[in-house]
mmCIF file of C-alpha atoms in Angstrom:
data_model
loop_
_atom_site.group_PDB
_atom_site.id
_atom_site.type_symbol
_atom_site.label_atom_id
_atom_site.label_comp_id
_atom_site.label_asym_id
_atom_site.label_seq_id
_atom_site.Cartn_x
_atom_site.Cartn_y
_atom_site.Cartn_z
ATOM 1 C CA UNK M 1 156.730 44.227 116.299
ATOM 2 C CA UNK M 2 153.116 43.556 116.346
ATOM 3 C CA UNK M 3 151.092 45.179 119.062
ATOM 4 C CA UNK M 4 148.886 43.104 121.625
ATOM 5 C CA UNK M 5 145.594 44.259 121.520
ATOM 6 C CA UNK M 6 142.706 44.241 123.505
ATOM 7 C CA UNK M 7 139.552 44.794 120.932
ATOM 8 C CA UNK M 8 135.993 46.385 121.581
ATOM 9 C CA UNK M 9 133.331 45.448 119.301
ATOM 10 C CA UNK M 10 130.231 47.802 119.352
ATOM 11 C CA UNK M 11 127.740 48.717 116.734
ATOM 12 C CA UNK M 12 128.131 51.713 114.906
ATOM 13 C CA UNK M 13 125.976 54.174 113.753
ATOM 14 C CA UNK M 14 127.992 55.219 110.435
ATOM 15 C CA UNK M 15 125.363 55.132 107.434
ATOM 16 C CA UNK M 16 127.307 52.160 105.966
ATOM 17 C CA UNK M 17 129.754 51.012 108.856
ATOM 18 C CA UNK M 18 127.884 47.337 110.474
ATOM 19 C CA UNK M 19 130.310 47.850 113.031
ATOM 20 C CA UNK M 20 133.708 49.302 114.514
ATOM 21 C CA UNK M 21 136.698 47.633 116.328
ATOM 22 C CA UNK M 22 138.613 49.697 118.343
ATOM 23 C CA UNK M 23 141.619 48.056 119.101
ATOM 24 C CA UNK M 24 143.708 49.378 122.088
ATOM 25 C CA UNK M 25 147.473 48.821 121.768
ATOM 26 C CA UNK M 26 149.713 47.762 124.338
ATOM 27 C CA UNK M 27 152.953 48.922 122.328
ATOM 28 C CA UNK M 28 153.564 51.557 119.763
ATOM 29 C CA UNK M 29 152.958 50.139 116.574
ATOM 30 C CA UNK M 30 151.391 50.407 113.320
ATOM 31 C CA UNK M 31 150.506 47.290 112.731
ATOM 32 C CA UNK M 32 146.777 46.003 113.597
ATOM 33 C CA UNK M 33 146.305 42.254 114.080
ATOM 34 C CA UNK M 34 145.274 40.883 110.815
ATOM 35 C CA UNK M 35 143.535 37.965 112.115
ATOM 36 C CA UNK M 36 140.808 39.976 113.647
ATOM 37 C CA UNK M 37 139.270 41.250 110.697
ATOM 38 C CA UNK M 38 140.323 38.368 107.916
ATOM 39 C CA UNK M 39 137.010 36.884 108.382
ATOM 40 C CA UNK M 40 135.172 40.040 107.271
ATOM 41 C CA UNK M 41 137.970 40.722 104.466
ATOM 42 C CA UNK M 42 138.046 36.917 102.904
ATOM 43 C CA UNK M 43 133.660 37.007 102.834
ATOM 44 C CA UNK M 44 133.467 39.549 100.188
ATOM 45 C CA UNK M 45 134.220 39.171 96.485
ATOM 46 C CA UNK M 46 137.255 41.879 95.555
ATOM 47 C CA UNK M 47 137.292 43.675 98.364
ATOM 48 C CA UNK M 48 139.685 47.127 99.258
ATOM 49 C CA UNK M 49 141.249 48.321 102.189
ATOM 50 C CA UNK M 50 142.248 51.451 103.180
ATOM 51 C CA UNK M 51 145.235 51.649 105.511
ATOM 52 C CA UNK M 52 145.692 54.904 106.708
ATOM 53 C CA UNK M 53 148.544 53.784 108.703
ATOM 54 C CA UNK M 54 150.972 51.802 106.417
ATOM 55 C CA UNK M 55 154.294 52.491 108.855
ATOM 56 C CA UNK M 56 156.440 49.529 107.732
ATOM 57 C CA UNK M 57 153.598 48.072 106.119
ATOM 58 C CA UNK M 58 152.618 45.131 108.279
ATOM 59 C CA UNK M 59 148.950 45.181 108.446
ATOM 60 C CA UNK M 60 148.954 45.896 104.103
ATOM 61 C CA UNK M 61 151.351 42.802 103.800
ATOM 62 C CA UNK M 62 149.107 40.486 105.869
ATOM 63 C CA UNK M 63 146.174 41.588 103.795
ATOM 64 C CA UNK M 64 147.779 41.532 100.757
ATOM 65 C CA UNK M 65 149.550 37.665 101.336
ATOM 66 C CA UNK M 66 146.407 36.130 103.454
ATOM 67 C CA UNK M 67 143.687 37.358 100.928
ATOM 68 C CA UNK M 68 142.428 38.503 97.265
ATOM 69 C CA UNK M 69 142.032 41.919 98.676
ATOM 70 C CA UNK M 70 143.620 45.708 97.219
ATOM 71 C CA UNK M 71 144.987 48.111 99.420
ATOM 72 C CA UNK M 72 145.262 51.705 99.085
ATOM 73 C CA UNK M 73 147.832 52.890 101.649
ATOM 74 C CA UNK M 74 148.440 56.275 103.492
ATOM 75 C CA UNK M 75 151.104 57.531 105.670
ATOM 76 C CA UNK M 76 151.894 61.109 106.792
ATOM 77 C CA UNK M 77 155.800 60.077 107.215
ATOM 78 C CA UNK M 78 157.476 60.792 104.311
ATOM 79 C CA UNK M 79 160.381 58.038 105.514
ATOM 80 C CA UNK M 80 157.308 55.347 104.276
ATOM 81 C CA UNK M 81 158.583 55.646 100.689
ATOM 82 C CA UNK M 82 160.381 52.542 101.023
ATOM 83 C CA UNK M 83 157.489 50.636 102.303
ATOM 84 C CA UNK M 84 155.702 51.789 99.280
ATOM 85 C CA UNK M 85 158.027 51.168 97.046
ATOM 86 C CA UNK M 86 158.309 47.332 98.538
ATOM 87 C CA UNK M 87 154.524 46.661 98.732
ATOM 88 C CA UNK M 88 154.191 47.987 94.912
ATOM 89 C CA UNK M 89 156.609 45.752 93.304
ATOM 90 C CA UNK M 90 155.691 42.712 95.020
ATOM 91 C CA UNK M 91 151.994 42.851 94.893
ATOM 92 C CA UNK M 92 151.743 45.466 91.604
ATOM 93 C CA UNK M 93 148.150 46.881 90.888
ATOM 94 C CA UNK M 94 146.984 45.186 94.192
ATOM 95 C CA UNK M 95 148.558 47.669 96.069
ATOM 96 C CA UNK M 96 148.853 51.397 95.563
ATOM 97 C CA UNK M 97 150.752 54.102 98.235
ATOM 98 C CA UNK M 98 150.546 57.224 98.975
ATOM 99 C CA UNK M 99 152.029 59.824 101.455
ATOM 100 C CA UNK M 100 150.092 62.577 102.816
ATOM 101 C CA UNK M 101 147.996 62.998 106.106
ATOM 102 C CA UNK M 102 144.252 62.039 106.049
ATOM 103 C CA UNK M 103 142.532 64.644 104.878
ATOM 104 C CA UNK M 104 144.690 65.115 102.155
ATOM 105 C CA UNK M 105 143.630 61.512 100.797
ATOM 106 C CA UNK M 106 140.480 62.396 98.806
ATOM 107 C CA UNK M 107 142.818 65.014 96.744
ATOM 108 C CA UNK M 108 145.389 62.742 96.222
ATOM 109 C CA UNK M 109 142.839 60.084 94.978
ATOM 110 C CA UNK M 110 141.153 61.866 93.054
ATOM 111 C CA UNK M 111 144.685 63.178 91.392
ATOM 112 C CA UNK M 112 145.075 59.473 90.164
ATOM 113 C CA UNK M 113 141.128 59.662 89.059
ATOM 114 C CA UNK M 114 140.259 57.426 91.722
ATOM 115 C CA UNK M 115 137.117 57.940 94.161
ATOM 116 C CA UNK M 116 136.370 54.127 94.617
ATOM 117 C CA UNK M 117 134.083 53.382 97.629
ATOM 118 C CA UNK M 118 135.960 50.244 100.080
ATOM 119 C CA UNK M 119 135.064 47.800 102.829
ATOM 120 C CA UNK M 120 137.299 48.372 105.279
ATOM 121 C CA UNK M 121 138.910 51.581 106.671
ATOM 122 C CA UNK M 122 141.826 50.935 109.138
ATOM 123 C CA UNK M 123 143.462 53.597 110.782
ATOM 124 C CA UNK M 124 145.752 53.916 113.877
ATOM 125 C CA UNK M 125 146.344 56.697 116.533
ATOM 126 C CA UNK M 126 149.691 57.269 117.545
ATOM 127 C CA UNK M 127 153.906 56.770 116.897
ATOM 128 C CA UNK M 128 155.212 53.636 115.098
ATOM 129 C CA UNK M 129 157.398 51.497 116.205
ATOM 130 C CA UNK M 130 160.215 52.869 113.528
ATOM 131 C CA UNK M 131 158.974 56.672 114.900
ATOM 132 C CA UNK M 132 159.620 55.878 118.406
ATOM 133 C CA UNK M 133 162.792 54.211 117.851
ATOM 134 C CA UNK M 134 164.594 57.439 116.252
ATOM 135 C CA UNK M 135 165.085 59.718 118.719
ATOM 136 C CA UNK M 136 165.996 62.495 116.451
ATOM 137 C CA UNK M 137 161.799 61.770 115.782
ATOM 138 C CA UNK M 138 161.372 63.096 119.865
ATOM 139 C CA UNK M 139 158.371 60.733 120.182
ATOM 140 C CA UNK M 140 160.116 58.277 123.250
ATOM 141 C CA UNK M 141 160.729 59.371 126.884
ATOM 142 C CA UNK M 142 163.639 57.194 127.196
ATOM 143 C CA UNK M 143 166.137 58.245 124.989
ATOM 144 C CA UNK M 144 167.019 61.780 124.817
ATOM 145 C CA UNK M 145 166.774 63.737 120.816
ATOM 146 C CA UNK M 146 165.152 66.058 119.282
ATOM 147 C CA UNK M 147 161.767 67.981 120.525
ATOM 148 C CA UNK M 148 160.103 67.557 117.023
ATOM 149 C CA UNK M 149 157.159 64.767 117.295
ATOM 150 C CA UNK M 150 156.425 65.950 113.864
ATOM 151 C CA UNK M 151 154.905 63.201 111.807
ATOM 152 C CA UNK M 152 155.347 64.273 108.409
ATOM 153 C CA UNK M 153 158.075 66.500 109.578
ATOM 154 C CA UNK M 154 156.704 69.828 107.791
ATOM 155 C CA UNK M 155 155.412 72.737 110.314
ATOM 156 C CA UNK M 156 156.450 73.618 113.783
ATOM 157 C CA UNK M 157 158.138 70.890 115.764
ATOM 158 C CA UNK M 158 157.144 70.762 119.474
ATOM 159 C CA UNK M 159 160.003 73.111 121.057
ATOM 160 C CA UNK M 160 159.133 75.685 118.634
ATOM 161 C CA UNK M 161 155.789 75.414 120.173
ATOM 162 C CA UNK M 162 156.722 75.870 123.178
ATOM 163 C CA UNK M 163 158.644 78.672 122.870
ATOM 164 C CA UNK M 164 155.797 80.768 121.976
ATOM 165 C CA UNK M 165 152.691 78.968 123.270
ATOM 166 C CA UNK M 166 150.813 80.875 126.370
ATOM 167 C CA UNK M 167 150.124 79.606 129.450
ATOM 168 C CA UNK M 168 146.389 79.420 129.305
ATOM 169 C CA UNK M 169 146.352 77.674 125.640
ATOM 170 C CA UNK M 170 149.306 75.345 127.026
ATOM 171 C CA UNK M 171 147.035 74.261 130.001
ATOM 172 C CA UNK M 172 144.540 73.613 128.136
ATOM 173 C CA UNK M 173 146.386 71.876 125.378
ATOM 174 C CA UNK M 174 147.674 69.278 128.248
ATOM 175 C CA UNK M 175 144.295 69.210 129.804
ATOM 176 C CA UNK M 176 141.814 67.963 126.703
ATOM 177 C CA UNK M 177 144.353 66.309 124.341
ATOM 178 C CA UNK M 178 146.366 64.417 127.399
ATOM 179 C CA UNK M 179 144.243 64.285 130.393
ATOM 180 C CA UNK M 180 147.392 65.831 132.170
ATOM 181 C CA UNK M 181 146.948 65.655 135.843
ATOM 182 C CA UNK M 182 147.614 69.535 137.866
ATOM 183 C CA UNK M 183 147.560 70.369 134.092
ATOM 184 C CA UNK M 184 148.204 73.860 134.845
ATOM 185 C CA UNK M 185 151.087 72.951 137.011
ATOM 186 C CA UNK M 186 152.867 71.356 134.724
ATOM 187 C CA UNK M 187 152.336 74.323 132.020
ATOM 188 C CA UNK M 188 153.766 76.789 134.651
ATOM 189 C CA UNK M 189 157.185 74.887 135.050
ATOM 190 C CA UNK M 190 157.319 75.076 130.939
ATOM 191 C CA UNK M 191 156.560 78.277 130.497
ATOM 192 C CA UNK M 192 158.794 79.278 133.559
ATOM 193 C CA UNK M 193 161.081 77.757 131.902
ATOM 194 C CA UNK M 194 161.219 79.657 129.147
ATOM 195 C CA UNK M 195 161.323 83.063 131.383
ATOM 196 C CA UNK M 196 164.941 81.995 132.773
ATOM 197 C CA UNK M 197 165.839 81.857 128.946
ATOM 198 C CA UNK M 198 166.926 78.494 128.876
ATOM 199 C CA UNK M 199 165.878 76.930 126.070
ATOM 200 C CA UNK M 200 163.691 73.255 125.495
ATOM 201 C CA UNK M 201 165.674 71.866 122.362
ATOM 202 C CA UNK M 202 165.587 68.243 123.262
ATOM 203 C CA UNK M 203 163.149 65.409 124.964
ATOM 204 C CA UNK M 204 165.597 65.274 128.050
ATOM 205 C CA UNK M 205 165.350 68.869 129.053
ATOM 206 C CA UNK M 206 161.796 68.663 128.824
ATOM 207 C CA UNK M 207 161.518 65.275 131.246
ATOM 208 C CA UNK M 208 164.367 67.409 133.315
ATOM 209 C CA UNK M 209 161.411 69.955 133.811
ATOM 210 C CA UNK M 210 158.807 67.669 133.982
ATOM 211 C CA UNK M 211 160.424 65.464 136.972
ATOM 212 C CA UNK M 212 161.021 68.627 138.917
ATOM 213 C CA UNK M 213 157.880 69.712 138.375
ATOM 214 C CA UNK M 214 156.355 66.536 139.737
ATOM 215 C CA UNK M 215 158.579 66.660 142.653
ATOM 216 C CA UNK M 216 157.820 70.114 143.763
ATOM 217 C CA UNK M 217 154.387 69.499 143.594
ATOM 218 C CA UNK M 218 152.788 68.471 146.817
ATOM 219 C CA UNK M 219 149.918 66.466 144.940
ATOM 220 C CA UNK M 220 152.597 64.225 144.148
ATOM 221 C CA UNK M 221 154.005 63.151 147.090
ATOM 222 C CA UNK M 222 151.492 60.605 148.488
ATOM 223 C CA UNK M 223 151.736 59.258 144.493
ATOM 224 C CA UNK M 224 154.107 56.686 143.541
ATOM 225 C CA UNK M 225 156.534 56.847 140.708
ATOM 226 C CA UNK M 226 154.345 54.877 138.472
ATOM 227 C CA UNK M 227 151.695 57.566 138.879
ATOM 228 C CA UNK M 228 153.829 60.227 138.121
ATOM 229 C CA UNK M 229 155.817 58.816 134.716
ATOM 230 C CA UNK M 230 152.072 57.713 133.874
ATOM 231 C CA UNK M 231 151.441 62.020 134.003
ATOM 232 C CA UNK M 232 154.702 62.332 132.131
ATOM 233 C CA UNK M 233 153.755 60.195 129.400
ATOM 234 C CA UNK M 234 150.349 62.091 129.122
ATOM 235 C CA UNK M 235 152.161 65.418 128.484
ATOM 236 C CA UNK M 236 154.002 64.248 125.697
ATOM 237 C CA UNK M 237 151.400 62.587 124.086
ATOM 238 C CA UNK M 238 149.182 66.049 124.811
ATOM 239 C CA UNK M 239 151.961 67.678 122.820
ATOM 240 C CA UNK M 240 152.491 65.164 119.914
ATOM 241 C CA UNK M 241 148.400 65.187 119.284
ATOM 242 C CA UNK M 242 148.516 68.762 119.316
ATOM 243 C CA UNK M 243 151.896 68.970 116.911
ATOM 244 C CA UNK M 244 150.176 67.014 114.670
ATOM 245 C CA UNK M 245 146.618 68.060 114.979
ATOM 246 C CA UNK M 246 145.488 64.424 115.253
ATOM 247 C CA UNK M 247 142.340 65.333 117.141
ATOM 248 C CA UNK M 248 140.913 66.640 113.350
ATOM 249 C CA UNK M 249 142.557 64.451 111.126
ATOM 250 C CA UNK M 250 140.914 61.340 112.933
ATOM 251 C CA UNK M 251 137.381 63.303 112.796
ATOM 252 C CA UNK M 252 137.953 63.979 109.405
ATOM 253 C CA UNK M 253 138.865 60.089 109.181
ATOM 254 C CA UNK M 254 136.138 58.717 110.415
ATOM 255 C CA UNK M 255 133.500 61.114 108.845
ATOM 256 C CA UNK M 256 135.455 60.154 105.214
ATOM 257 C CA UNK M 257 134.777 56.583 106.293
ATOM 258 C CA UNK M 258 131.027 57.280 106.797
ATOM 259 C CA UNK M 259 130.783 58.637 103.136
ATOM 260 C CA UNK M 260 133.160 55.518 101.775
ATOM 261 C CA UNK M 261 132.627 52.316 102.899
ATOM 262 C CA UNK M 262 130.327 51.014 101.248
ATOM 263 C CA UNK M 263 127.126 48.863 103.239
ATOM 264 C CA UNK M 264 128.138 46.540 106.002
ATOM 265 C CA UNK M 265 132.019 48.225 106.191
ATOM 266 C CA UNK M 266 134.320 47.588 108.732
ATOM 267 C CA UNK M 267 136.304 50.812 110.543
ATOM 268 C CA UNK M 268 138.942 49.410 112.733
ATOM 269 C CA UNK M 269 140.804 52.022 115.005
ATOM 270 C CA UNK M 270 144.050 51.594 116.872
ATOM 271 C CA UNK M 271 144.454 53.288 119.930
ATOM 272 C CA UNK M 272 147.699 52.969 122.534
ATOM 273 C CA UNK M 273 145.927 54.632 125.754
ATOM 274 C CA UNK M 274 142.832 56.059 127.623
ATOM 275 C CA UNK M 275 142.700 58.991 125.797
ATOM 276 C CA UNK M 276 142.883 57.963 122.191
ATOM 277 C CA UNK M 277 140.245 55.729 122.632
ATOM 278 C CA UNK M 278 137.889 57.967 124.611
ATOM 279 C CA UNK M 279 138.267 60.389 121.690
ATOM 280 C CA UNK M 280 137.840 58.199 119.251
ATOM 281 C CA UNK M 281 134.757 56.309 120.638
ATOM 282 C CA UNK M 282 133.763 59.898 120.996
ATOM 283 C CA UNK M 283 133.316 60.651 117.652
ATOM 284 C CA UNK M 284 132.188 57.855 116.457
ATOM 285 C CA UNK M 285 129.596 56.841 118.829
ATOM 286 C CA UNK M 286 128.291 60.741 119.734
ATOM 287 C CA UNK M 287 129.100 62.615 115.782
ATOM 288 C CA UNK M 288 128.995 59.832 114.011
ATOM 289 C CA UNK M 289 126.004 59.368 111.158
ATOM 290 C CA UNK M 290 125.993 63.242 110.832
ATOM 291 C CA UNK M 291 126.952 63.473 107.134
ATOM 292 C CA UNK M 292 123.584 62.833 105.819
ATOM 293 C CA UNK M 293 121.960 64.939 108.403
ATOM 294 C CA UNK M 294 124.105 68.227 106.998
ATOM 295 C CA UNK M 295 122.834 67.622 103.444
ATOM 296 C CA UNK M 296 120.580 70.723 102.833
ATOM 297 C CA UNK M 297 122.419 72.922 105.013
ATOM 298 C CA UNK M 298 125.932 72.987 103.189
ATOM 299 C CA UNK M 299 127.824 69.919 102.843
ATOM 300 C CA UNK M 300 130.758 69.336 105.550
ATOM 301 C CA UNK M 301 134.469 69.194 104.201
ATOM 302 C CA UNK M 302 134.539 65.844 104.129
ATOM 303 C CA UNK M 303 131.830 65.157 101.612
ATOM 304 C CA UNK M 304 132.985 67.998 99.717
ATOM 305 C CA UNK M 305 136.361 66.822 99.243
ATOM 306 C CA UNK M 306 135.616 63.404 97.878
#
């Protein structure tokens, strides 16, 4: 399933990025639409991509078919083995796979002995359509699983999380990384939750707490239900980006994209809401070209690693 997109075009001030798309999703998906960024892929003379997103591998096999390009992919799921395994023995040394979250990708390049610069970076926020779909995975509202949200499945899962977090750290965690609305609210009703001993194993006993929690608050009753599941959503995605500590892994990103594109690159980022993309534009567009301004005063962890 190929996400609709709605793409902003800005100039960037990345030493060698001429300019970013962020690309704002409509559906959960790791697959960008190819056709927005062919034209910059098919101008240059053997050009790589770095997919930081490979999922099922739809954006590397539209690349891969449509032009000359290589592709270096990267996916924290360890269930992308498959797609790796496809992608190598039908396009061979054009395509090379690797699982491991983003920072981890200058160690496991240079592992293989590669540190090749590229000219285009593409990297999506968020579940995958195969993620979402497994509820065991505890990334959809709709069906009820598993409280993991765990993207390479390693660490604490969500409910383990929540078992121990404090109320302070959990209102803040659904404040900055959801934009939850009566943040602290909501983080009462969890944590209350926890004081009657009964136990948040699964995604429906968590929307069980979170729809009584919107009902009993007053704020909500002038609101209308779309209001209120829009709330919902934003405390599970405040949870998944903590889980998976995707506020640092897409700095790191897009700082390891400063040092690796090489002049007149192309950094496309996929974001599926408000929050995603304010982050990301963020950091790009406020911390961005900061790399070369640290040189003399201890290089950053990002230059250091590549």
């Amino acid at each position: 399933m190929v996400s609709r997109l709605l793409m902003t075009r800005l100039p960037c001030r990345l030493g060698n990025v001429s300019s970013c798309l962020i690309l704002r999703s409509k559906q959960f998906s790791t697959h960008i639409e190819t056709s927005l960024v062919l034209p910059h892929i098919q101008s240059i003379t053997s050009p790589l991509v770095f997919d930081l997103t490979l999922g099922e591998g739809g954006t590397a096999q539209d690349l891969l078919t449509h032009t000359s390009c290589k592709v270096v992919g990267l996916d924290s799921d360890p269930t992308c083995v498959d797609t790796i395994f496809r992608l190598e023995q039908q396009f061979s040394e054009r395509f090379t796979g690797y699982v491991g979250r983003w920072s981890s990708l200058p160690g496991l390049l240079r592992k293989d002995g590669r540190g090749e610069h590229c000219d285009m970076v593409v990297m999506d926020m968020g579940a995958s359509t195969r993620q979402v779909a497994d509820k065991e995975r505890g990334f959809s509202i709709e069906e009820n699983g598993s409280l993991d949200m765990r993207f390479d499945m390693q660490g604490l899962h969500c409910s383990e999380i929540l078992r121990t977090v404090e109320f302070d750290s959990l209102s803040r965690i659904l404040k900055l990384y959801g934009g939850v609305l009566k943040a602290k609210a909501v983080a009462s009703d969890i944590i209350e939750r926890r004081f009657m001993m009964e136990e948040l194993e699964s995604t429906g006993q968590l929307m069980e707490v979170l729809r009584n929690s919107h009902e009993r608050e007053q704020f909500w009753e002038e609101k209308g239900e779309v209001q209120i599941n829009e709330n919902i959503k934003k405390v599970f995605l405040a949870l998944r980006m903590f889980v998976n500590n995707e506020v640092n892994e897409m700095e790191f990103a897009i700082r390891m994209a400063e040092i690796i594109l090489n002049k007149g690159g192309l950094l496309v980022c996929g974001a599926e809401s408000d929050v995603e993309q304010n982050i990301i534009s963020k950091y790009i567009f406020r911390k961005a070209a900061t790399v070369s301004d640290m040189e003399g005063k201890g290089e950053p962890l990002v230059k250091r690693t590549w």
